[in-house]
Short mmCIF file of C-alpha atoms and ligand atoms in Angstrom, two decimals:
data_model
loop_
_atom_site.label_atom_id
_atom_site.label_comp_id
_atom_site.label_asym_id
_atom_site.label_seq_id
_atom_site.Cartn_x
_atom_site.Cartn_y
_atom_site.Cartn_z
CA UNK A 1 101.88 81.04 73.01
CA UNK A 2 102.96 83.45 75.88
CA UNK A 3 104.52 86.72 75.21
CA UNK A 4 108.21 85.35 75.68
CA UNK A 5 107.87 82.77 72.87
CA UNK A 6 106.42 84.79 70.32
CA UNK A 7 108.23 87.24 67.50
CA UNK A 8 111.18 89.22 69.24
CA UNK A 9 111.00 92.43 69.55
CA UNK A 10 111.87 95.37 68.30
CA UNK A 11 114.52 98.00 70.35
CA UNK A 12 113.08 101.49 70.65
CA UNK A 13 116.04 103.97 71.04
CA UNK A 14 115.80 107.58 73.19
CA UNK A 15 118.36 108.66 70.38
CA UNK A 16 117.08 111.67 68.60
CA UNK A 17 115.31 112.67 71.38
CA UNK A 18 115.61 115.94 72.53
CA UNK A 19 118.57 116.67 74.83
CA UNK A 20 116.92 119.81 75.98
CA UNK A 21 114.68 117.94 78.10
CA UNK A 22 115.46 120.50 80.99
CA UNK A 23 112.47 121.76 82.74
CA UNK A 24 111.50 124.92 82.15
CA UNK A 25 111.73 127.15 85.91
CA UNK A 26 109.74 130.83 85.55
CA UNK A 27 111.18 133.62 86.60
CA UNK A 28 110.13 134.46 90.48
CA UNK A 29 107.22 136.99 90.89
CA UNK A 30 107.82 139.53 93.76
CA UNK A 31 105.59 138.34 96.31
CA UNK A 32 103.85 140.33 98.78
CA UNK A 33 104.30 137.67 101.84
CA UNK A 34 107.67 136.13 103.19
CA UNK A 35 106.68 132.45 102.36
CA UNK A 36 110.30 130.80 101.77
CA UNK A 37 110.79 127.06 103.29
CA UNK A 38 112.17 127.14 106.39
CA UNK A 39 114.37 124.45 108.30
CA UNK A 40 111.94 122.29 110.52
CA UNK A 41 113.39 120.46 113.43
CA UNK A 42 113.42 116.74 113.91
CA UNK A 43 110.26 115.18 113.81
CA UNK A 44 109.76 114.67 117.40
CA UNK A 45 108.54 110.91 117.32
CA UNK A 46 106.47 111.74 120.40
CA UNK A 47 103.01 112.14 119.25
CA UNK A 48 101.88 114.18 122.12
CA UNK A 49 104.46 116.99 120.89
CA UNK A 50 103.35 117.31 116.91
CA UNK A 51 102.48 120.17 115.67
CA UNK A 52 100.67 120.65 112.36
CA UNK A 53 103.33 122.21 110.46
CA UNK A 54 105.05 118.83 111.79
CA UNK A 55 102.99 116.72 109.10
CA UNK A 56 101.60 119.19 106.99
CA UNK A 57 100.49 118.41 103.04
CA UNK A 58 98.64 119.31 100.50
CA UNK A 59 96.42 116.95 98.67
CA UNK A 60 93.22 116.70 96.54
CA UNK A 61 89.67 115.04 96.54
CA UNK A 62 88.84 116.42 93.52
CA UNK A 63 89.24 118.50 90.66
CA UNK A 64 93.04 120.39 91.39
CA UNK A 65 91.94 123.12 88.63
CA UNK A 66 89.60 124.58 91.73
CA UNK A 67 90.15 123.07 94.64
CA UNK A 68 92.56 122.35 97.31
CA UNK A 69 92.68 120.15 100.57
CA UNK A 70 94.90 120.69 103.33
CA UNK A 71 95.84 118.00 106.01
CA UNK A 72 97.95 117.36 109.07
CA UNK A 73 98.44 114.83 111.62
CA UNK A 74 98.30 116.26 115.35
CA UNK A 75 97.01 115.47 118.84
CA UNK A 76 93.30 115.53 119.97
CA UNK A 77 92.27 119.13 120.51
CA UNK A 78 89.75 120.85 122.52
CA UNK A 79 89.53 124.02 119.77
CA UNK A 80 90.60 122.92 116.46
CA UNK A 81 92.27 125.43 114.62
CA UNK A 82 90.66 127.10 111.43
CA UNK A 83 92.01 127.91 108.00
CA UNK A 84 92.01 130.18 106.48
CA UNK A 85 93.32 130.62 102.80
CA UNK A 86 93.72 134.08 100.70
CA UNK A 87 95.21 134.52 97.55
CA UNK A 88 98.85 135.55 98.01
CA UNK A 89 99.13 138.63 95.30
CA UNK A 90 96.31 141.50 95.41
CA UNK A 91 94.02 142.41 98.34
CA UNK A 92 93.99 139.60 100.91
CA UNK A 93 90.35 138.66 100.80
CA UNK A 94 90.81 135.59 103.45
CA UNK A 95 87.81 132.53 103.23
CA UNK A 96 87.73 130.52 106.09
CA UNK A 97 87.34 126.68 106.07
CA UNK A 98 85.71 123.66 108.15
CA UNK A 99 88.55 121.58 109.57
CA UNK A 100 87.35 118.27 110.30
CA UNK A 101 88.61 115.44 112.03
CA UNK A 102 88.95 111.83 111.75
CA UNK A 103 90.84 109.18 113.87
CA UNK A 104 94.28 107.99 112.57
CA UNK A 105 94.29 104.10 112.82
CA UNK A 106 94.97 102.86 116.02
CA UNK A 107 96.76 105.86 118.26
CA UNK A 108 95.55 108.86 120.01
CA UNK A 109 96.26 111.52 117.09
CA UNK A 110 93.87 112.73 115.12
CA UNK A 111 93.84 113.41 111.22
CA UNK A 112 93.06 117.11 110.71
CA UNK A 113 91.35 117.73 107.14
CA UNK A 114 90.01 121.42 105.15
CA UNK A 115 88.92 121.25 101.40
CA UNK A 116 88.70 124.65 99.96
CA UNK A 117 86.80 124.62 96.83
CA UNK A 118 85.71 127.48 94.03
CA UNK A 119 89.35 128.55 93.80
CA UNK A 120 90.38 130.34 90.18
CA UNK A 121 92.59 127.61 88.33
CA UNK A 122 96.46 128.87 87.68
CA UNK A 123 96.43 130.99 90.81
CA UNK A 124 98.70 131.31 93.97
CA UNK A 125 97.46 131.51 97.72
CA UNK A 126 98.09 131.68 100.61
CA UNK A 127 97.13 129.89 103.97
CA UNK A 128 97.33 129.55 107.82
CA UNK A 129 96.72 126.98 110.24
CA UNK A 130 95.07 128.70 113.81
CA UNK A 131 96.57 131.19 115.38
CA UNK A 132 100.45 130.31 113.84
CA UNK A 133 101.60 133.44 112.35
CA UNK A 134 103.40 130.69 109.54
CA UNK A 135 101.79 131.57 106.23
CA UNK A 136 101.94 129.07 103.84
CA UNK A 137 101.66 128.67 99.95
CA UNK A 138 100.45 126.90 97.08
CA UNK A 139 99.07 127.09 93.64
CA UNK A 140 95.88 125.68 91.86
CA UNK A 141 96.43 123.62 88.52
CA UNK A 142 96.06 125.90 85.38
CA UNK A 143 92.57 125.82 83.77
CA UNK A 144 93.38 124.85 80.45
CA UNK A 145 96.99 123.26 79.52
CA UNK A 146 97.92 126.07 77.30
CA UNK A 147 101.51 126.23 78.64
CA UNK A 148 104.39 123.71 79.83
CA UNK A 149 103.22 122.04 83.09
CA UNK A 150 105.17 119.25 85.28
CA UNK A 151 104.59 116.71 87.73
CA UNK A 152 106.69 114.31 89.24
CA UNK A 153 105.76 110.32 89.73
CA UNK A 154 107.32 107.59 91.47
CA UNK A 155 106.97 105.46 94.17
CA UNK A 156 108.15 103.15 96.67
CA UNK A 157 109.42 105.57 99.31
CA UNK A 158 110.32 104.61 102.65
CA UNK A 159 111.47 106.76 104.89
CA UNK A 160 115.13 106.80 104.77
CA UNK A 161 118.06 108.70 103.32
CA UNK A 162 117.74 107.64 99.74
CA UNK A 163 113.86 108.45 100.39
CA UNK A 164 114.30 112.05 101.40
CA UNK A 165 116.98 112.31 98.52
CA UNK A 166 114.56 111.80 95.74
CA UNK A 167 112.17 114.13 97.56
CA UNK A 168 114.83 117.14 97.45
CA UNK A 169 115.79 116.08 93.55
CA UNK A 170 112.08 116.01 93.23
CA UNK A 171 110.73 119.36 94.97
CA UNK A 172 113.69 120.79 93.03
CA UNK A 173 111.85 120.18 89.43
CA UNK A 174 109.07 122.97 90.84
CA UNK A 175 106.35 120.28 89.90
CA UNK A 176 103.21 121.01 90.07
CA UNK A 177 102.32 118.36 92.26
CA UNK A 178 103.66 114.83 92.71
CA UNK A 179 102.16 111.07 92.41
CA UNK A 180 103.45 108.20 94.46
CA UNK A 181 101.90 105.33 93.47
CA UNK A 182 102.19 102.52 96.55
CA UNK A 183 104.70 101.64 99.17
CA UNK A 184 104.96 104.84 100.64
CA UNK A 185 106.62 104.70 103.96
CA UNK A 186 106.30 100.46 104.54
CA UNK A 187 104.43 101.25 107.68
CA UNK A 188 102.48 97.90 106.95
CA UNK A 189 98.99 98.55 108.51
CA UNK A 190 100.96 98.83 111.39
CA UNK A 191 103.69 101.05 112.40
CA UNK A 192 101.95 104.77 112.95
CA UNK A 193 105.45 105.85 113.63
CA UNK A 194 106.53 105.22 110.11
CA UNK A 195 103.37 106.41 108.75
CA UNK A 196 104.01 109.73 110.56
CA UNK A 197 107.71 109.68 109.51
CA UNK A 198 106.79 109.55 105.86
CA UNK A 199 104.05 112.24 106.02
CA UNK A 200 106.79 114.42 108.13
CA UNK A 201 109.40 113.87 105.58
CA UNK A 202 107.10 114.75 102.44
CA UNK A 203 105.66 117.86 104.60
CA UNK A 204 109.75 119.16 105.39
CA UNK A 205 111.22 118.75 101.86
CA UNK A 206 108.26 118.70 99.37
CA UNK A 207 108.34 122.32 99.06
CA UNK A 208 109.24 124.07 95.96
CA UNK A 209 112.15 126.53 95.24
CA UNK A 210 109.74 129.48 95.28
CA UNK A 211 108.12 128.47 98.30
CA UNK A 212 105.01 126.45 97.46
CA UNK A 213 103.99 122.92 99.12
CA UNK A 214 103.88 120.50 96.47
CA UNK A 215 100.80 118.69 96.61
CA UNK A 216 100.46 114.77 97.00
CA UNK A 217 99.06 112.11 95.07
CA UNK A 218 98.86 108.67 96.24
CA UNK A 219 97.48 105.05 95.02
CA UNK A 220 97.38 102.07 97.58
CA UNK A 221 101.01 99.88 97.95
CA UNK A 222 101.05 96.41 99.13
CA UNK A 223 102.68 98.15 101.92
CA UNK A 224 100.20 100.17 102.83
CA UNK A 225 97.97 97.13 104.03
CA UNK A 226 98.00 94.74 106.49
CA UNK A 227 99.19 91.13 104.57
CA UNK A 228 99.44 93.24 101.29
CA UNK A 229 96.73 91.67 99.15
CA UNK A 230 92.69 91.00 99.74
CA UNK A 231 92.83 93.02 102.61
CA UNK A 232 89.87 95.18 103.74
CA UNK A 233 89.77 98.76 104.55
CA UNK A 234 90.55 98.67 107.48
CA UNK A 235 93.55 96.72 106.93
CA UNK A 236 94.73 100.24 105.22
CA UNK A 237 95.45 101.24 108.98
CA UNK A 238 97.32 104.43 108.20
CA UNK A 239 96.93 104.88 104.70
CA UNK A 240 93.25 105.10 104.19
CA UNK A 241 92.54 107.62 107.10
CA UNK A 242 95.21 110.08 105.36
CA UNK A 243 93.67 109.41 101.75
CA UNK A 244 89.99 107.99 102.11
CA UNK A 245 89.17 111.82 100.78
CA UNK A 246 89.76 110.72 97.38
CA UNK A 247 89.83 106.84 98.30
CA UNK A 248 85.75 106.83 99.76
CA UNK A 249 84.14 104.13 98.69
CA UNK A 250 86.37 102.35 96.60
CA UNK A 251 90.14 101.72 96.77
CA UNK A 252 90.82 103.38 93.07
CA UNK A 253 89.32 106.32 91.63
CA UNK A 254 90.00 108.98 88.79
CA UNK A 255 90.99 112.05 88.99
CA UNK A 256 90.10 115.05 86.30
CA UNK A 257 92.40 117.96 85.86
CA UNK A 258 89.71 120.10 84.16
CA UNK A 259 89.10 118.89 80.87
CA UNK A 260 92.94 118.19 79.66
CA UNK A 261 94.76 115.29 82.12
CA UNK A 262 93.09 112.47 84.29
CA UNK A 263 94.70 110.39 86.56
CA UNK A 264 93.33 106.74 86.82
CA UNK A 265 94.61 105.31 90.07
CA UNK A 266 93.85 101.85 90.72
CA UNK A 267 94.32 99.07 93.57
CA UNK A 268 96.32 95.77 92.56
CA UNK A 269 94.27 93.54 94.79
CA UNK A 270 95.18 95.16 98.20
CA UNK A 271 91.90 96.10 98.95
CA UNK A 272 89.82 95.31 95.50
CA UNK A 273 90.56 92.42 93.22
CA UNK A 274 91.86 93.35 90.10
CA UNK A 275 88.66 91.80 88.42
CA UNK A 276 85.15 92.45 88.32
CA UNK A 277 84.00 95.41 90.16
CA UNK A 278 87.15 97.66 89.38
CA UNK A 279 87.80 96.29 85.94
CA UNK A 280 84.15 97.26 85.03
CA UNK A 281 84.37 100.84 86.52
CA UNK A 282 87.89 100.78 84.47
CA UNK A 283 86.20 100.26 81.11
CA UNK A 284 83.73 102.63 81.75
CA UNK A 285 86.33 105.59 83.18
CA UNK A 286 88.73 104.98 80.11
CA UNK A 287 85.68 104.74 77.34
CA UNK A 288 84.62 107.84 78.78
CA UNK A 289 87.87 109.84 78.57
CA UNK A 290 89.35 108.06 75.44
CA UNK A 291 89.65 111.24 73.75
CA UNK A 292 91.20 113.08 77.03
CA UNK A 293 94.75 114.72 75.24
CA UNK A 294 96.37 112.98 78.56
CA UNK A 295 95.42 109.97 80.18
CA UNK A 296 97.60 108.67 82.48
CA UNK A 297 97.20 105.35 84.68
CA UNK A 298 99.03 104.65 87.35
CA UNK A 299 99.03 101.52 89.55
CA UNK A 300 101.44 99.81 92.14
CA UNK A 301 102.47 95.98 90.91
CA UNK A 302 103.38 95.56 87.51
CA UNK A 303 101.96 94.59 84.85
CA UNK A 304 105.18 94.05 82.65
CA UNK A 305 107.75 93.43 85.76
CA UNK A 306 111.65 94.27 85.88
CA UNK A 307 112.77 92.62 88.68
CA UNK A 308 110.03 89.76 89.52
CA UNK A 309 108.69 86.85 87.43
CA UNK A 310 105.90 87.50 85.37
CA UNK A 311 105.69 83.41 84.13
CA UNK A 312 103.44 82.01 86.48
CA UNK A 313 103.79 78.33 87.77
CA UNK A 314 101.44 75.36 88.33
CA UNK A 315 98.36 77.11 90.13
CA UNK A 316 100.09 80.22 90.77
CA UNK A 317 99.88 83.26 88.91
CA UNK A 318 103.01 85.38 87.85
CA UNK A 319 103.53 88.80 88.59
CA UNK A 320 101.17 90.84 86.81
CA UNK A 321 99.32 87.74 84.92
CA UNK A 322 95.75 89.78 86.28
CA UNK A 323 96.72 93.44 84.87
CA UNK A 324 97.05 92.00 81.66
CA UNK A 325 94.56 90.01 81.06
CA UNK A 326 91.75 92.53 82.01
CA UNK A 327 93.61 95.54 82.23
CA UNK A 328 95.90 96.06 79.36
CA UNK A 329 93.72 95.52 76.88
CA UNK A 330 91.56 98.55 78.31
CA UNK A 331 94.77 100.72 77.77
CA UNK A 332 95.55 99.79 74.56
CA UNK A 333 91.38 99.68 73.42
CA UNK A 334 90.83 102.94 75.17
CA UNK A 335 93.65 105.36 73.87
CA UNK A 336 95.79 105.50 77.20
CA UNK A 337 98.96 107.74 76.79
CA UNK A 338 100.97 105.72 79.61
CA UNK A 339 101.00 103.56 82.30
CA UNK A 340 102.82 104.23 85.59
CA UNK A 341 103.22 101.56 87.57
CA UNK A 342 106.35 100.47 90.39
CA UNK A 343 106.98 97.31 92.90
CA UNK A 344 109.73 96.14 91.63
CA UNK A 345 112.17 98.93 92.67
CA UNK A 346 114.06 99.83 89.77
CA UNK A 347 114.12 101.90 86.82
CA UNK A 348 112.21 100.33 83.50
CA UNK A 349 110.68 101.33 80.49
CA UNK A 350 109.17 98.99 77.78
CA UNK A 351 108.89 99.02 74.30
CA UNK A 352 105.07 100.79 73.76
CA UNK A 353 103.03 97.46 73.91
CA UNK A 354 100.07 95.74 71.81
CA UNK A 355 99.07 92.06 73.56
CA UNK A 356 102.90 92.23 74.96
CA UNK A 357 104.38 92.46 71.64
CA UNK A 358 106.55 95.62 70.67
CA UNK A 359 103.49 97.84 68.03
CA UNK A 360 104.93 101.51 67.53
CA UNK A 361 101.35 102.62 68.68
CA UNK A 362 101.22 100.22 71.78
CA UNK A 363 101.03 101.65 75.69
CA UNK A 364 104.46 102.20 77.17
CA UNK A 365 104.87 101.08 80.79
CA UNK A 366 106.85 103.37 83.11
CA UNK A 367 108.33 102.34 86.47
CA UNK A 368 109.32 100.48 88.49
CA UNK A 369 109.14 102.32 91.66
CA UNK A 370 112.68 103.04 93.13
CA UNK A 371 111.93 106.43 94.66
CA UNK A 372 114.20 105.09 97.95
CA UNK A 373 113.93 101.21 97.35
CA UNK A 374 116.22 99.14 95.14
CA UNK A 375 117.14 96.15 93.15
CA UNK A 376 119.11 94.54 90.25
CA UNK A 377 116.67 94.78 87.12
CA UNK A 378 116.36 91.30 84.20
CA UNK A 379 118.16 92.98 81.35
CA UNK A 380 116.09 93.80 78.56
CA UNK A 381 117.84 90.38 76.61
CA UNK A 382 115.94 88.05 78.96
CA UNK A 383 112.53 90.25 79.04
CA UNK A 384 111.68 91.52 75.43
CA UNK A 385 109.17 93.43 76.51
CA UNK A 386 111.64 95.91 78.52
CA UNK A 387 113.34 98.81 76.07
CA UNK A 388 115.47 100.30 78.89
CA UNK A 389 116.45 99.41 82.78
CA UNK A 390 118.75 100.60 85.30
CA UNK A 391 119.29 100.10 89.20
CA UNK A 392 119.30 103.44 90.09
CA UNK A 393 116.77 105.41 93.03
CA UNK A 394 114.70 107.61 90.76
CA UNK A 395 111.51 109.76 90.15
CA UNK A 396 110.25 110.58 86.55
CA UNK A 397 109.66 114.30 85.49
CA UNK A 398 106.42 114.31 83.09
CA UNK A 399 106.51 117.31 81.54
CA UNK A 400 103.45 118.03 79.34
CA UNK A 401 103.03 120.70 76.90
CA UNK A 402 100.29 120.89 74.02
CA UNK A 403 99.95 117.06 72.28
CA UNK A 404 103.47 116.44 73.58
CA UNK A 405 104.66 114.54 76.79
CA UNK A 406 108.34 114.27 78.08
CA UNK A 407 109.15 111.40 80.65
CA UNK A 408 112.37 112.33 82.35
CA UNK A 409 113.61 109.73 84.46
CA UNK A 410 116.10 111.10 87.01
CA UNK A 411 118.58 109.53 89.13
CA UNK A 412 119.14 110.73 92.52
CA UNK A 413 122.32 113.01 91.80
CA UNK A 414 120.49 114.72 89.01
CA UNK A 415 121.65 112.00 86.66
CA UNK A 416 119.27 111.40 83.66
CA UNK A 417 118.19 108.10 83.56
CA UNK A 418 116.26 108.35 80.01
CA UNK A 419 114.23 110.63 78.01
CA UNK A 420 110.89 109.46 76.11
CA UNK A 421 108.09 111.50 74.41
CA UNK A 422 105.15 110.56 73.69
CA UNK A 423 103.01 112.77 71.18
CA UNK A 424 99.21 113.16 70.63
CA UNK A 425 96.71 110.47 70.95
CA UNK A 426 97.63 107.02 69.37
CA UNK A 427 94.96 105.19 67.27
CA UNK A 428 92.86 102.72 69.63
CA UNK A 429 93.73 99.68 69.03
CA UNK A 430 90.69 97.55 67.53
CA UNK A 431 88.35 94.57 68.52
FE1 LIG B 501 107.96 98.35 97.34
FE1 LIG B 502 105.16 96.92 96.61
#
């Protein structure tokens, strides 16, 4: 019996929720360096002519609590520039770090790369690139999540004018640092050009209102490899030189925020098939953070889809058949809070989710990854598995404070898509 022909299901309703959902903005600290966002030209699409504050971003490797990793895309050069990074209120006691470089698929430029580590968790600092007298800012991820935090997910980017719209609505929610989980500029494996245009447009507008580079989060799109699916590494032409510091040895990974949020970030068979290897490191990830107070996986095809056919015919498998077959019953065994996932380029959330039937202590899937891609979404009559769906370019605010998690999905244009909480930890579900 498949999950269409079995009981229907019941509607879950964002009535009642709050309509406060807005997210909360500090008030601005006097700061001792000028470090507003200024205007950048034009990326200048010649590659001999970039400069690092061209392509600029913030990512991590590993824990964000303590550590930070700055990157750039730039020309070979003769004297690499140092780094140097300081916090940005009290004495500035500057630490330098190692820059090192790597190429950047198949051109002459050069991916530029300094981890600073040991930082003090909830702080501001302050860093410069060489001899620029731009200073730059950022902020580590609070120790413990005592007080209201937010991040922003999405994906399926591009690089065009919807694409840099969701950016500005996004940078404009002052998260704390933003996921985008596949299909990030469509540069295929093999357009550096758009590779560099995505990375330029993230570096000019991902910038907060009080200054601070939002740092970047990625998983692996079908668009980020050459043919999509089964690839190899170095199929990942652009993708994996920019991200291979959290993406090593394997094309998914986990990443801990202290002791309070972890990000599982997986690869749906662009690199590593869904089974075996990766579904055994997923059991063992997930068993080991069941108790986590968030736990968050996010991945780039479906595993409840909006837009294509999950029903698979004769011989071939429909869209998201692997995810839930080895895969969602992880989430739902191992306590997971929600599931971020995108492809199909709309706006969706389902009903929370036991064995694809509607169970008030099920997962709920998020998506579907319309941060600058769109299409026309099945209505939730002909897919009983979807609560809510809209075709509508959009990035979701997850705000997180104590047991409680807000999901804000936001149309470009600051229209709200739909609110959803989710609260505590959800009993696991047996067997
Ligand atoms: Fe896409
Ligand atoms: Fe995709």
């Amino acid at each position: 019996m498949t999950l269409f022909h079995r009981r229907g299901f019941l509607r879950a309703s964002a009535a009642g929720l709050a309509a406060t959902w807005w997210v909360g903005h500090s008030s601005a600290a006097d700061s001792p360096v000028e470090v507003a966002p200024e205007p950048r030209p034009a990326l200048p699409l010649d590659f001999t002519k970039l400069t690092p504050q061209d392509t600029l971003f913030l990512t991590w490797q590993r824990d964000p609590t303590t550590t930070i990793t700055v990157q750039w895309i730039a020309p070979p050069s003769e004297q690499i520039p140092a780094v140097r990074v300081a916090p940005r209120f009290g004495p500035a006691n500057w630490t330098n770090g190692t820059v090192e470089t790597k190429p950047f698929g198949n051109t002459d430029l050069k991916v530029y790369r300094c981890e600073f580590v040991g930082l003090t968790p909830g702080t501001e600092y302050i860093f410069q690139i060489g001899s620029s007298s731009q200073v730059h800012c950022f902020r580590t991820m609070p120790a413990k999540a005592t007080n209201t935090f937010t991040w922003v997910s999405g994906g399926d980017s591009g690089i065009g004018a919807d694409a840099i719209a969701t950016n500005i609505l996004a940078a404009k929610q002052e998260p704390n640092f933003v996921l985008i989980a596949g299909d990030l500029g469509y540069d295929n494996g093999t357009s550096a050009k758009v590779a560099v245009q995505f990375i330029a447009n993230y570096s000019k507008h991902m910038i907060d209102p009080k200054g601070r580079l939002i740092p970047l989060v990625t998983c692996m799109g079908n668009h980020e490899v050459r043919g999509g699916y089964k690839g190899r590494r170095s199929d990942a032409t652009y993708y994996l030189p920019l991200f291979d510091g959290l993406y090593k040895d394997t094309t998914y990974n986990v990443l801990d925020f202290g002791d309070y949020l972890s990000l599982v970030l997986l690869d749906t068979g662009h690199v590593s098939p869904i089974e075996g290897e990766q579904t055994q490191w997923l059991e063992d990830v997930l068993r080991e953070r069941q108790d986590r107070p968030h736990l968050f996986v996010a991945n780039h095809v479906p595993a409840y889809p909006s837009y294509r056919n999950p029903v698979g015919r004769e011989k071939v498998l429909g869209v998201g058949e692997l995810q839930r077959r080895h895969w969602s019953p992880l989430f739902e065994r191992y306590r997971v809070d929600a599931v971020l996932e995108h492809h199909d380029h709309t706006f969706k959330r389902t009903h929370p989710l036991t064995d694809g039937l509607y169970d008030k202590y099920g997962v709920p899937y998020l998506g579907d990854g319309s941060w600058g891609k769109l299409r026309t979404p099945v209505p939730p009559e002909k897919r009983p598995y979807l609560a809510k769906v809209a075709k509508a370019y959009h990035m979701t605010v997850q705000q997180l404070e104590g047991p409680q998690r807000l999901h804000v999905a936001m149309e470009n244009g600051s229209r709200l898509l739909d609110v959803y909480t989710t609260t505590g930890k959800r009993p696991a579900k047996r067997g």
